[in-house]
Amino acid sequence: MSSRIGAYVLQHRYRVDPNDRERLLGLLAAIRAYALDLGVAQFEVWQDDEDPWQVTEIHGFDSWTHYRRLSQKQLPSDMEEVYADLEKLIEGGVGGIDTRT
């Protein structure tokens, strides 16, 4: 049985003040739309019930080569702004993101 998420999964975990939830959700909606347009197999986001600061993003890809191909695409300028705004919300900025595959 194959995974519904994808054969290659990338997980980002980071902390965002719950008071910024609405702003965070708007940014994540833009990131999700971009990721799906780009061709990711799956995009999911969770907020931890026990720790409302903790956010987990899951990006699913068909394969490692699928991930590599998509990750090498140039990021559009409007998405650069979205990611810059997200970085400002994340506790510790980019350095505060724990990424695992």
PDB file of C-alpha atoms in Angstrom:
ATOM      1  CA  MET A   1       0.000   0.000   0.000  1.00  0.00           C
ATOM      2  CA  SER A   2       1.483   3.375  -0.969  1.00  0.00           C
ATOM      3  CA  SER A   3       1.318   6.507   1.149  1.00  0.00           C
ATOM      4  CA  ARG A   4      -1.277   9.161   0.340  1.00  0.00           C
ATOM      5  CA  ILE A   5       1.282  11.794   1.304  1.00  0.00           C
ATOM      6  CA  GLY A   6       3.993  10.707  -1.135  1.00  0.00           C
ATOM      7  CA  ALA A   7       7.074   8.553  -1.390  1.00  0.00           C
ATOM      8  CA  TYR A   8       9.347  11.393  -0.240  1.00  0.00           C
ATOM      9  CA  VAL A   9       8.170  13.586   2.649  1.00  0.00           C
ATOM     10  CA  LEU A  10       9.608  16.857   3.907  1.00  0.00           C
ATOM     11  CA  GLN A  11       8.545  18.095   7.356  1.00  0.00           C
ATOM     12  CA  HIS A  12       9.056  21.622   8.682  1.00  0.00           C
ATOM     13  CA  ARG A  13       8.386  22.338  12.358  1.00  0.00           C
ATOM     14  CA  TYR A  14       8.529  25.812  13.820  1.00  0.00           C
ATOM     15  CA  ARG A  15       6.965  28.039  16.444  1.00  0.00           C
ATOM     16  CA  VAL A  16       4.627  30.983  15.825  1.00  0.00           C
ATOM     17  CA  ASP A  17       2.859  33.085  18.440  1.00  0.00           C
ATOM     18  CA  PRO A  18      -0.814  31.997  18.495  1.00  0.00           C
ATOM     19  CA  ASN A  19      -1.766  35.701  18.441  1.00  0.00           C
ATOM     20  CA  ASP A  20      -0.468  35.739  14.841  1.00  0.00           C
ATOM     21  CA  ARG A  21      -2.670  32.781  13.834  1.00  0.00           C
ATOM     22  CA  GLU A  22      -4.847  34.637  11.288  1.00  0.00           C
ATOM     23  CA  ARG A  23      -1.816  36.153   9.582  1.00  0.00           C
ATOM     24  CA  LEU A  24      -0.079  32.763   9.616  1.00  0.00           C
ATOM     25  CA  LEU A  25      -3.110  31.052   8.063  1.00  0.00           C
ATOM     26  CA  GLY A  26      -3.210  33.610   5.247  1.00  0.00           C
ATOM     27  CA  LEU A  27       0.466  33.053   4.459  1.00  0.00           C
ATOM     28  CA  LEU A  28       0.108  29.264   4.626  1.00  0.00           C
ATOM     29  CA  ALA A  29      -2.896  29.414   2.268  1.00  0.00           C
ATOM     30  CA  ALA A  30      -0.727  31.256  -0.289  1.00  0.00           C
ATOM     31  CA  ILE A  31       2.126  28.760   0.212  1.00  0.00           C
ATOM     32  CA  ARG A  32      -0.251  25.805  -0.165  1.00  0.00           C
ATOM     33  CA  ALA A  33      -1.734  27.208  -3.393  1.00  0.00           C
ATOM     34  CA  TYR A  34       1.752  27.797  -4.793  1.00  0.00           C
ATOM     35  CA  ALA A  35       2.977  24.341  -3.749  1.00  0.00           C
ATOM     36  CA  LEU A  36      -0.011  22.588  -5.312  1.00  0.00           C
ATOM     37  CA  ASP A  37       0.335  24.650  -8.519  1.00  0.00           C
ATOM     38  CA  LEU A  38       4.011  23.702  -8.549  1.00  0.00           C
ATOM     39  CA  GLY A  39       3.073  20.038  -8.395  1.00  0.00           C
ATOM     40  CA  VAL A  40       3.664  18.719  -4.875  1.00  0.00           C
ATOM     41  CA  ALA A  41       1.772  15.489  -4.188  1.00  0.00           C
ATOM     42  CA  GLN A  42       0.444  16.711  -0.817  1.00  0.00           C
ATOM     43  CA  PHE A  43       0.627  19.741   1.487  1.00  0.00           C
ATOM     44  CA  GLU A  44      -0.658  19.605   5.061  1.00  0.00           C
ATOM     45  CA  VAL A  45      -0.315  21.861   8.098  1.00  0.00           C
ATOM     46  CA  TRP A  46      -1.054  21.118  11.751  1.00  0.00           C
ATOM     47  CA  GLN A  47      -1.014  23.164  14.898  1.00  0.00           C
ATOM     48  CA  ASP A  48      -0.256  21.181  18.055  1.00  0.00           C
ATOM     49  CA  ASP A  49      -3.259  21.054  20.420  1.00  0.00           C
ATOM     50  CA  GLU A  50      -1.025  20.836  23.487  1.00  0.00           C
ATOM     51  CA  ASP A  51       1.427  23.531  22.310  1.00  0.00           C
ATOM     52  CA  PRO A  52      -0.387  26.158  20.220  1.00  0.00           C
ATOM     53  CA  TRP A  53       2.957  27.755  19.285  1.00  0.00           C
ATOM     54  CA  GLN A  54       4.043  24.566  17.428  1.00  0.00           C
ATOM     55  CA  VAL A  55       3.270  24.404  13.679  1.00  0.00           C
ATOM     56  CA  THR A  56       4.085  21.418  11.455  1.00  0.00           C
ATOM     57  CA  GLU A  57       4.081  21.524   7.651  1.00  0.00           C
ATOM     58  CA  ILE A  58       4.204  18.314   5.606  1.00  0.00           C
ATOM     59  CA  HIS A  59       5.177  18.454   1.931  1.00  0.00           C
ATOM     60  CA  GLY A  60       4.739  15.181   0.044  1.00  0.00           C
ATOM     61  CA  PHE A  61       6.486  14.373  -3.235  1.00  0.00           C
ATOM     62  CA  ASP A  62       6.180  11.430  -5.624  1.00  0.00           C
ATOM     63  CA  SER A  63       9.914  10.694  -5.231  1.00  0.00           C
ATOM     64  CA  TRP A  64      13.215  12.229  -4.200  1.00  0.00           C
ATOM     65  CA  THR A  65      13.836  13.222  -7.831  1.00  0.00           C
ATOM     66  CA  HIS A  66      10.402  14.873  -7.943  1.00  0.00           C
ATOM     67  CA  TYR A  67      11.404  16.885  -4.843  1.00  0.00           C
ATOM     68  CA  ARG A  68      14.774  17.833  -6.381  1.00  0.00           C
ATOM     69  CA  ARG A  69      13.161  18.924  -9.643  1.00  0.00           C
ATOM     70  CA  LEU A  70      10.608  21.158  -7.900  1.00  0.00           C
ATOM     71  CA  SER A  71      13.101  22.561  -5.383  1.00  0.00           C
ATOM     72  CA  GLN A  72      15.305  23.852  -8.214  1.00  0.00           C
ATOM     73  CA  LYS A  73      12.559  26.024  -9.708  1.00  0.00           C
ATOM     74  CA  GLN A  74      12.939  29.799  -9.350  1.00  0.00           C
ATOM     75  CA  LEU A  75      10.715  31.246  -6.630  1.00  0.00           C
ATOM     76  CA  PRO A  76       8.405  33.996  -8.009  1.00  0.00           C
ATOM     77  CA  SER A  77       8.865  37.434  -6.432  1.00  0.00           C
ATOM     78  CA  ASP A  78       5.365  37.442  -4.909  1.00  0.00           C
ATOM     79  CA  MET A  79       6.177  34.170  -3.142  1.00  0.00           C
ATOM     80  CA  GLU A  80       9.514  35.580  -1.955  1.00  0.00           C
ATOM     81  CA  GLU A  81       7.446  38.214  -0.130  1.00  0.00           C
ATOM     82  CA  VAL A  82       5.154  35.559   1.367  1.00  0.00           C
ATOM     83  CA  TYR A  83       8.112  33.552   2.659  1.00  0.00           C
ATOM     84  CA  ALA A  84       9.766  36.728   4.004  1.00  0.00           C
ATOM     85  CA  ASP A  85       6.565  37.562   5.914  1.00  0.00           C
ATOM     86  CA  LEU A  86       6.407  33.993   7.256  1.00  0.00           C
ATOM     87  CA  GLU A  87      10.034  34.203   8.383  1.00  0.00           C
ATOM     88  CA  LYS A  88       9.140  37.290  10.450  1.00  0.00           C
ATOM     89  CA  LEU A  89       6.420  35.318  12.264  1.00  0.00           C
ATOM     90  CA  ILE A  90       8.580  32.283  13.016  1.00  0.00           C
ATOM     91  CA  GLU A  91      10.313  32.355  16.386  1.00  0.00           C
ATOM     92  CA  GLY A  92      14.017  32.520  15.472  1.00  0.00           C
ATOM     93  CA  GLY A  93      13.337  33.144  11.760  1.00  0.00           C
ATOM     94  CA  VAL A  94      14.716  30.593   9.299  1.00  0.00           C
ATOM     95  CA  GLY A  95      17.036  29.327  12.031  1.00  0.00           C
ATOM     96  CA  GLY A  96      13.976  28.382  14.081  1.00  0.00           C
ATOM     97  CA  ILE A  97      12.750  25.853  11.497  1.00  0.00           C
ATOM     98  CA  ASP A  98      13.440  22.178  12.147  1.00  0.00           C
ATOM     99  CA  THR A  99      13.360  20.378   8.782  1.00  0.00           C
ATOM    100  CA  ARG A 100      13.363  16.594   8.414  1.00  0.00           C
ATOM    101  CA  THR A 101      12.928  14.211   5.505  1.00  0.00           C
TER     102      THR A 101
END
